[in-house]
Coordinates of C-alpha atoms in Angstrom, one line a residue:
M88 CA -3.0 8.0 12.7
I89 CA 0.7 8.7 12.8
G90 CA 1.7 12.0 11.1
Q91 CA -0.1 13.2 8.0
S92 CA -1.1 11.6 4.7
L93 CA 1.1 11.8 1.7
T94 CA -2.1 12.7 -0.2
T95 CA -3.5 15.4 2.0
D96 CA -5.4 18.1 0.2
H97 CA -5.5 20.5 3.1
A98 CA -4.1 24.0 2.7
L99 CA -0.4 24.2 3.8
P100 CA 0.3 26.0 7.0
R101 CA 2.2 29.2 6.4
A102 CA 4.9 28.2 8.9
W103 CA 5.9 25.2 6.9
P104 CA 9.4 25.4 5.4
A105 CA 9.6 26.2 1.7
P106 CA 11.0 22.8 0.6
L107 CA 8.2 21.0 2.4
A108 CA 5.6 23.2 0.8
R109 CA 7.2 22.7 -2.6
G110 CA 7.0 18.9 -2.0
Q111 CA 3.3 19.1 -1.3
R112 CA 2.7 21.2 -4.4
L113 CA 4.6 18.6 -6.5
L114 CA 2.6 15.8 -5.0
A115 CA -0.7 17.6 -5.7
S116 CA 0.4 18.3 -9.2
A117 CA 1.3 14.6 -9.8
G118 CA -2.1 13.6 -8.5
S119 CA -3.9 16.0 -10.9
R120 CA -2.1 14.4 -14.0
P121 CA -2.7 10.7 -13.9
S122 CA 0.0 8.8 -15.7
F123 CA -0.6 6.0 -18.2
F124 CA 0.3 3.4 -15.5
Y125 CA -2.5 4.9 -13.3
W126 CA -5.1 3.8 -15.8
V127 CA -3.5 0.4 -16.2
Y128 CA -3.6 0.2 -12.4
V129 CA -7.3 1.1 -12.4
L130 CA -8.1 -1.7 -14.9
L131 CA -6.0 -4.2 -13.0
I132 CA -7.8 -3.4 -9.7
I133 CA -11.2 -3.5 -11.3
T134 CA -10.6 -6.9 -13.1
N135 CA -8.8 -8.6 -10.2
I136 CA -10.6 -7.2 -7.1
A137 CA -13.9 -5.7 -8.1
S138 CA -14.9 -8.5 -10.6
P139 CA -12.2 -11.2 -10.4
K140 CA -14.2 -14.0 -12.0
A141 CA -15.2 -12.2 -15.1
G142 CA -13.8 -13.9 -18.1
I143 CA -14.2 -16.6 -20.7
E144 CA -13.7 -20.4 -20.9
V145 CA -10.9 -21.8 -23.0
Y146 CA -10.9 -25.6 -23.6
G147 CA -12.9 -26.1 -20.5
Y148 CA -10.6 -23.9 -18.3
P149 CA -11.8 -20.5 -17.0
L150 CA -9.6 -17.6 -18.1
T151 CA -10.3 -14.3 -16.3
F152 CA -10.0 -10.9 -17.8
G153 CA -7.8 -9.9 -14.9
Y154 CA -5.2 -12.5 -15.7
M155 CA -5.4 -11.8 -19.4
L156 CA -4.8 -8.1 -18.7
L157 CA -1.8 -9.0 -16.5
A158 CA -0.2 -10.9 -19.4
V159 CA -0.8 -7.9 -21.8
V160 CA 0.6 -5.2 -19.5
A161 CA 3.6 -7.2 -18.3
P162 CA 5.8 -6.3 -21.3
I163 CA 4.8 -2.6 -20.9
G164 CA 5.8 -2.7 -17.3
L165 CA 9.2 -4.1 -18.1
I166 CA 9.8 -1.5 -20.8
G167 CA 8.9 1.2 -18.3
L168 CA 11.2 -0.4 -15.7
A169 CA 14.0 -0.3 -18.2
R170 CA 13.5 3.4 -18.6
R171 CA 13.3 4.0 -14.8
P172 CA 15.1 1.2 -13.0
T173 CA 13.7 1.8 -9.5
L174 CA 12.9 -1.8 -8.6
S175 CA 13.0 -2.6 -4.9
A176 CA 15.7 -5.0 -3.8
A177 CA 13.2 -6.6 -1.4
A178 CA 10.8 -7.3 -4.3
I179 CA 13.7 -8.9 -6.3
G180 CA 14.6 -11.1 -3.4
N181 CA 11.0 -12.2 -2.9
F182 CA 10.7 -13.1 -6.6
V183 CA 13.9 -15.2 -6.5
A184 CA 12.4 -17.4 -3.8
Y185 CA 9.3 -17.9 -5.9
L186 CA 11.4 -18.6 -9.0
A187 CA 13.3 -21.4 -7.1
V188 CA 10.0 -23.1 -6.3
G189 CA 9.0 -22.9 -10.0
F190 CA 12.3 -24.5 -11.1
I191 CA 11.7 -27.4 -8.7
G192 CA 8.3 -27.8 -10.4
I193 CA 10.0 -27.9 -13.8
Y194 CA 12.6 -30.4 -12.5
K195 CA 9.9 -32.7 -11.2
T196 CA 8.2 -32.6 -14.6
I197 CA 11.4 -33.9 -16.3
L198 CA 12.0 -36.4 -13.5
Y199 CA 8.4 -37.8 -13.2
G200 CA 6.8 -36.9 -16.4
A201 CA 4.0 -35.0 -14.6
A202 CA 0.9 -34.0 -16.4
Q203 CA 1.3 -30.9 -18.6
S204 CA -1.6 -29.2 -16.9
S205 CA 0.2 -29.5 -13.5
V206 CA 3.3 -28.1 -14.9
V207 CA 1.5 -25.1 -16.4
L208 CA -0.2 -24.4 -13.1
A209 CA 3.0 -24.6 -11.1
V210 CA 4.9 -22.3 -13.5
A211 CA 2.0 -19.8 -13.6
L212 CA 1.7 -19.7 -9.8
F213 CA 5.4 -19.6 -8.9
I214 CA 7.1 -18.0 -11.9
A215 CA 4.8 -16.1 -14.3
L216 CA 2.5 -14.3 -11.8
P217 CA 5.3 -13.4 -9.3
A218 CA 7.4 -12.1 -12.2
I219 CA 4.6 -9.9 -13.4
M220 CA 3.6 -8.6 -10.0
L221 CA 6.9 -8.3 -8.3
I222 CA 9.2 -7.4 -11.2
A223 CA 7.2 -5.9 -14.1
L224 CA 4.6 -3.9 -12.0
C225 CA 5.8 -3.5 -8.4
A226 CA 8.1 -0.6 -8.9
H227 CA 5.4 1.4 -10.8
L228 CA 3.3 1.7 -7.7
E229 CA 5.9 4.2 -6.5
Y230 CA 4.8 6.6 -9.3
L231 CA 1.2 6.6 -7.9
T232 CA 0.2 8.7 -4.9
E233 CA -1.5 7.0 -2.0
K234 CA -4.7 8.8 -3.1
Q235 CA -4.5 7.3 -6.5
I236 CA -3.8 3.8 -5.1
G237 CA -6.6 4.1 -2.6
T238 CA -9.4 5.7 -4.5
V239 CA -9.9 2.9 -7.1
L240 CA -9.3 0.2 -4.5
R241 CA -11.8 1.7 -2.1
W242 CA -14.5 1.9 -4.8
S243 CA -13.8 -1.6 -6.0
M244 CA -14.2 -2.9 -2.5
R245 CA -17.4 -1.0 -2.0
F246 CA -18.8 -2.6 -5.1
V247 CA -17.7 -6.1 -3.8
I248 CA -19.5 -5.3 -0.5
V249 CA -22.7 -4.1 -2.0
W250 CA -22.9 -6.9 -4.6
G251 CA -22.3 -9.5 -1.9
L252 CA -24.8 -8.1 0.6
L253 CA -27.4 -7.7 -2.2
N254 CA -27.1 -11.3 -3.4
F255 CA -27.0 -12.7 0.2
V256 CA -30.4 -11.0 1.0
M257 CA -31.8 -12.0 -2.4
F258 CA -31.0 -15.7 -1.8
I259 CA -32.8 -15.5 1.6
L260 CA -35.9 -14.0 0.0
F261 CA -36.0 -15.7 -3.4
K262 CA -33.5 -18.5 -3.4
H263 CA -31.8 -16.9 -6.4
I264 CA -28.9 -14.5 -7.0
I265 CA -28.0 -12.1 -9.8
E266 CA -25.3 -13.3 -12.2
I267 CA -24.0 -11.2 -15.1
R268 CA -21.9 -13.1 -17.6
Y269 CA -18.6 -11.5 -18.5
I270 CA -19.0 -9.1 -15.6
T271 CA -19.6 -10.9 -12.3
I272 CA -19.1 -14.5 -13.4
N273 CA -17.2 -16.4 -16.1
A274 CA -19.1 -16.7 -19.3
G275 CA -18.9 -20.5 -19.0
E276 CA -20.0 -20.9 -15.4
L277 CA -23.6 -19.7 -15.3
S278 CA -25.3 -20.9 -12.0
S279 CA -22.2 -22.9 -11.1
V280 CA -22.0 -21.0 -7.7
F281 CA -24.7 -23.4 -6.4
N282 CA -22.3 -26.3 -7.0
K283 CA -19.3 -24.9 -5.1
N284 CA -20.1 -25.8 -1.5
N285 CA -21.6 -22.4 -1.0
R286 CA -24.8 -23.6 0.7
R287 CA -25.2 -23.5 4.4
G288 CA -28.6 -24.9 5.2
A289 CA -31.2 -22.4 4.3
L290 CA -28.5 -19.8 3.7
M291 CA -25.8 -19.3 1.1
K292 CA -22.3 -18.0 1.9
L293 CA -21.8 -14.4 0.9
I294 CA -19.7 -14.8 -2.2
S295 CA -20.0 -11.4 -4.0
T296 CA -18.2 -11.4 -7.3
Y297 CA -15.8 -14.1 -6.1
N298 CA -18.4 -16.9 -6.6
N299 CA -17.0 -18.9 -3.7
G300 CA -17.3 -18.1 -0.1
N301 CA -13.8 -19.5 0.8
I302 CA -12.1 -17.6 -2.0
F303 CA -14.0 -14.4 -1.0
G304 CA -13.0 -14.9 2.6
A305 CA -9.3 -15.5 2.0
C306 CA -9.0 -12.5 -0.3
M307 CA -10.9 -10.2 2.1
V308 CA -8.7 -11.2 5.0
M309 CA -5.6 -10.0 3.2
L310 CA -7.2 -6.9 1.8
A311 CA -8.9 -5.9 5.1
P312 CA -6.1 -3.8 6.7
V313 CA -5.3 -2.0 3.4
Y314 CA -9.0 -1.3 2.7
I315 CA -9.6 -0.1 6.2
Y316 CA -6.5 2.2 5.9
F317 CA -8.0 3.9 2.9
E318 CA -11.7 3.8 3.9
K319 CA -12.7 6.9 5.8
S320 CA -16.4 6.0 6.2
R321 CA -17.3 4.1 9.3
A322 CA -20.5 2.9 7.7
W323 CA -18.5 1.3 4.9
V324 CA -16.1 -0.3 7.3
I325 CA -19.1 -1.8 9.2
A326 CA -20.6 -3.0 5.9
F327 CA -17.3 -4.6 5.1
L328 CA -17.1 -6.4 8.4
L329 CA -20.7 -7.5 8.0
S330 CA -19.9 -9.0 4.6
V331 CA -16.9 -10.9 5.8
V332 CA -18.8 -12.4 8.8
L333 CA -21.6 -13.4 6.4
S334 CA -19.1 -15.4 4.3
L335 CA -20.0 -18.1 7.0
S336 CA -16.5 -19.3 6.8
R337 CA -14.9 -20.2 10.2
S338 CA -11.4 -19.8 8.8
T339 CA -12.3 -16.4 7.5
W340 CA -13.6 -15.4 10.9
F341 CA -10.4 -16.6 12.5
G342 CA -8.4 -14.6 9.9
L343 CA -10.4 -11.4 10.5
I344 CA -9.7 -11.7 14.3
M345 CA -6.0 -12.1 13.6
V346 CA -5.7 -9.2 11.2
G347 CA -7.5 -7.1 13.8
M348 CA -4.8 -8.0 16.3
F349 CA -2.0 -7.3 13.8
M350 CA -3.5 -3.9 13.0
A351 CA -3.6 -3.1 16.7
M352 CA 0.0 -4.3 17.2
S353 CA 1.2 -2.2 14.3
G354 CA -0.5 0.9 15.5
Q355 CA -2.9 1.1 12.6
V356 CA -5.9 1.0 15.0
R357 CA -6.0 2.1 18.6
L358 CA -7.4 -0.3 21.2
S359 CA -8.4 2.8 23.3
R360 CA -10.9 3.9 20.6
F361 CA -14.5 3.1 21.5
S362 CA -15.4 2.5 17.8
F363 CA -12.9 -0.3 17.6
W364 CA -14.6 -2.3 20.4
I365 CA -18.1 -1.5 19.0
A366 CA -17.1 -3.0 15.7
A367 CA -15.4 -6.0 17.3
F368 CA -18.4 -6.8 19.5
A369 CA -20.9 -6.3 16.7
S370 CA -19.0 -8.7 14.5
L371 CA -18.8 -11.2 17.3
A372 CA -22.5 -10.9 18.0
L373 CA -23.4 -11.4 14.3
A374 CA -21.1 -14.5 14.1
L375 CA -22.8 -16.0 17.2
Y376 CA -26.2 -15.3 15.7
M377 CA -25.2 -17.0 12.4
M378 CA -24.0 -20.0 14.4
V379 CA -27.3 -20.3 16.1
T380 CA -29.2 -19.9 12.8
L381 CA -27.1 -22.6 11.2
G382 CA -27.3 -24.9 14.2
W383 CA -23.6 -24.8 14.8
S384 CA -22.2 -25.8 18.2
S385 CA -18.9 -25.0 19.8
D386 CA -17.7 -28.4 18.4
S387 CA -18.6 -27.1 14.9
L388 CA -16.6 -23.9 15.4
F389 CA -13.5 -25.8 16.7
D390 CA -13.7 -28.8 14.3
T391 CA -10.5 -30.8 14.8
D392 CA -11.3 -32.7 11.6
L393 CA -11.1 -29.3 9.8
G394 CA -14.3 -30.1 7.9
G395 CA -12.8 -33.3 6.5
R396 CA -9.5 -31.6 5.4
I397 CA -7.4 -33.2 8.1
E398 CA -6.7 -36.1 5.7
Q399 CA -4.5 -33.7 3.7
W400 CA -2.1 -34.0 6.6
T401 CA -2.7 -37.6 7.7
T402 CA -2.2 -39.0 4.2
L403 CA 0.9 -36.9 3.5
T404 CA 4.2 -38.7 2.9
L405 CA 7.3 -36.6 3.3
S406 CA 10.1 -36.7 0.7
P407 CA 12.8 -34.3 -0.5
F408 CA 10.9 -33.2 -3.7
G409 CA 7.4 -34.4 -3.1
E410 CA 5.1 -36.7 -5.1
S411 CA 5.0 -37.1 -8.8
T412 CA 1.9 -34.8 -9.2
F413 CA 1.2 -31.2 -8.4
R414 CA -1.7 -30.9 -6.0
I415 CA -2.5 -28.0 -3.6
A416 CA -5.9 -28.3 -2.0
E417 CA -7.5 -26.2 0.8
I418 CA -4.6 -26.5 3.2
L419 CA -1.7 -24.7 1.5
Y420 CA 1.2 -26.0 3.6
A421 CA 0.2 -29.7 3.2
G422 CA -0.2 -29.1 -0.5
L423 CA 3.2 -27.5 -0.8
L424 CA 4.8 -30.5 1.0
R425 CA 2.9 -32.9 -1.2
S426 CA 3.8 -31.1 -4.4
F427 CA 7.3 -29.9 -3.8
G428 CA 8.6 -32.0 -0.9
V429 CA 10.5 -30.7 2.2
I430 CA 13.1 -28.8 0.2
G431 CA 10.5 -27.1 -2.0
F432 CA 8.2 -26.4 0.9
L433 CA 10.9 -24.6 2.8
I434 CA 11.8 -22.4 -0.2
A435 CA 8.1 -21.7 -0.8
L436 CA 7.6 -20.8 2.8
V437 CA 10.5 -18.3 2.4
A438 CA 8.7 -16.8 -0.6
L439 CA 5.4 -16.5 1.1
V440 CA 6.6 -15.2 4.4
Y441 CA 9.1 -12.8 2.8
P442 CA 6.9 -9.7 2.9
V443 CA 6.0 -10.3 6.6
G444 CA 9.7 -10.9 7.5
Y445 CA 10.8 -7.8 5.6
A446 CA 8.1 -5.7 7.4
L447 CA 9.2 -7.0 10.8
G448 CA 12.8 -6.2 10.1
Q449 CA 11.9 -2.6 8.9
A450 CA 9.0 -2.0 11.1
S451 CA 10.2 1.3 12.6
R452 CA 10.8 2.7 9.1
L453 CA 7.6 1.7 7.4
S454 CA 4.6 3.9 6.7
T455 CA 1.2 2.9 8.0
L456 CA 0.2 1.7 4.5
R457 CA 3.1 -0.7 4.3
R458 CA 2.4 -2.0 7.8
A459 CA -1.2 -2.6 6.9
A460 CA -0.2 -4.5 3.8
A461 CA 2.1 -6.7 5.9
A462 CA -0.7 -7.4 8.4
G463 CA -2.9 -8.5 5.5
C464 CA -0.2 -10.9 4.3
A465 CA 0.2 -12.3 7.8
G466 CA -3.5 -12.8 8.1
Y467 CA -3.7 -14.8 4.9
L468 CA -0.7 -17.0 5.9
L469 CA -2.6 -18.0 9.0
V470 CA -5.8 -18.7 7.2
S471 CA -3.8 -20.9 4.8
F472 CA -3.6 -23.5 7.6
F473 CA -7.3 -24.1 7.0
D474 CA -8.4 -22.9 3.6
A475 CA -6.0 -20.9 1.4
A476 CA -7.9 -21.1 -2.0
F477 CA -4.3 -20.6 -3.3
I478 CA -4.6 -21.9 -6.8
Y479 CA -7.9 -20.2 -7.6
P480 CA -8.0 -16.7 -9.2
P481 CA -7.5 -14.1 -7.9
T482 CA -6.0 -15.3 -4.6
I483 CA -2.3 -15.4 -5.5
V484 CA -2.5 -12.2 -7.5
I485 CA -4.1 -10.3 -4.6
Y486 CA -1.4 -11.7 -2.2
L487 CA 1.3 -10.5 -4.6
F488 CA -0.3 -7.1 -4.9
V489 CA -0.5 -6.7 -1.1
S490 CA 3.1 -7.9 -0.9
S491 CA 4.0 -5.2 -3.5
L492 CA 2.5 -2.5 -1.2
V493 CA 4.9 -3.7 1.5
Y494 CA 7.8 -3.0 -0.8
R495 CA 6.5 0.4 -2.0
R496 CA 9.0 2.8 -0.6
G497 CA 6.9 6.0 -1.2
F498 CA 5.9 8.3 -4.0
R499 CA 8.4 9.1 -6.8
L500 CA 8.3 12.0 -9.2
P501 CA 8.1 11.2 -12.9
S502 CA 11.9 11.8 -13.1
G503 CA 12.3 8.8 -10.8
E504 CA 13.5 10.8 -7.8
P505 CA 11.8 10.1 -4.5
L506 CA 9.7 12.9 -3.1
R507 CA 11.5 13.9 0.1
G508 CA 10.5 16.0 3.0
V509 CA 6.7 15.3 2.9
P510 CA 5.4 13.7 6.2
A511 CA 3.8 10.3 5.7
R512 CA 1.5 8.3 7.9

């Protein structure tokens, strides 16, 4: 690691200067008195990461508790922002790009008379959720210490790992899994996990509380660097890698390899460490064993047909503003071209790549946490060439959350002043 954590609880060396010691004491004091937003953050992480499919069904459409909570707390976040205007300029710029894509969706509605459901989806994905995450809530992350951010995230991920591995083994033994309505699945979707292309021969993809192997895989790829940053237990990191490999998703495997490379390039992990290579080779060995078990050949691994998804490219017709309908399937970039045309696609690409581009431009000034978040964003953008799960909860919310961590400039005191002079990793 580079330097020392913002959230270190170790005793201060006597030789440290008085201002630095005072900064550490203020930081410790802030962590001992959780703010109102901290508890909001806890609930948002639990409902959108630990149990993201929990919710109800409204007129045949699943509505998750995580998304409902976002709608409730957004006005509170805006009120708090008005009192302490500390919003990052980078977050504002990122939101403007999303907003432009949303306006194109509204324009197409007027022009083509697109279905109302398509309009609602486009506005939700490119206006409402980015506004909530990047404007209403992003700045408040700076009033949480790294320890506060990491603790609930770490335990939520541990729950996801345990639940996923438990059900994976249960399906092998009994051909059944545990589903708890309103907690691990939507109340209107009992047993629907068996109808979501989760079966792989005698096995079922590890889906955990995400109820779909591809959604689980895409979300884990973008969360991997951040989770590994916060997770200090090697056993849990190994369990995490095991669960991701058992998603039995080739695109997820590819994404995991890429984020590992990005983490090494950013300095988050050291290639010289023996434990890194042990984890890498163990994951590779497990993936090869799963391929043999499923009867996959090298042709299956490098499928040029992309599992039948190549038609999303071959049937695509380019135009300035896209087709009359809004449709984003597995391949994100083909869906954006189809739905928003070349102009909208380029703007959407700016919005999606924005956190990665910002991190590259500020690389020497970013903390390890911010670089880890950027690595997660980059990993997801690569996976999106194969299976983005973009329109399904909680994918876009998690991507926006990880983006927000890229824009988090550090810890601020309740007064709004940044805490200076405390070394960060």
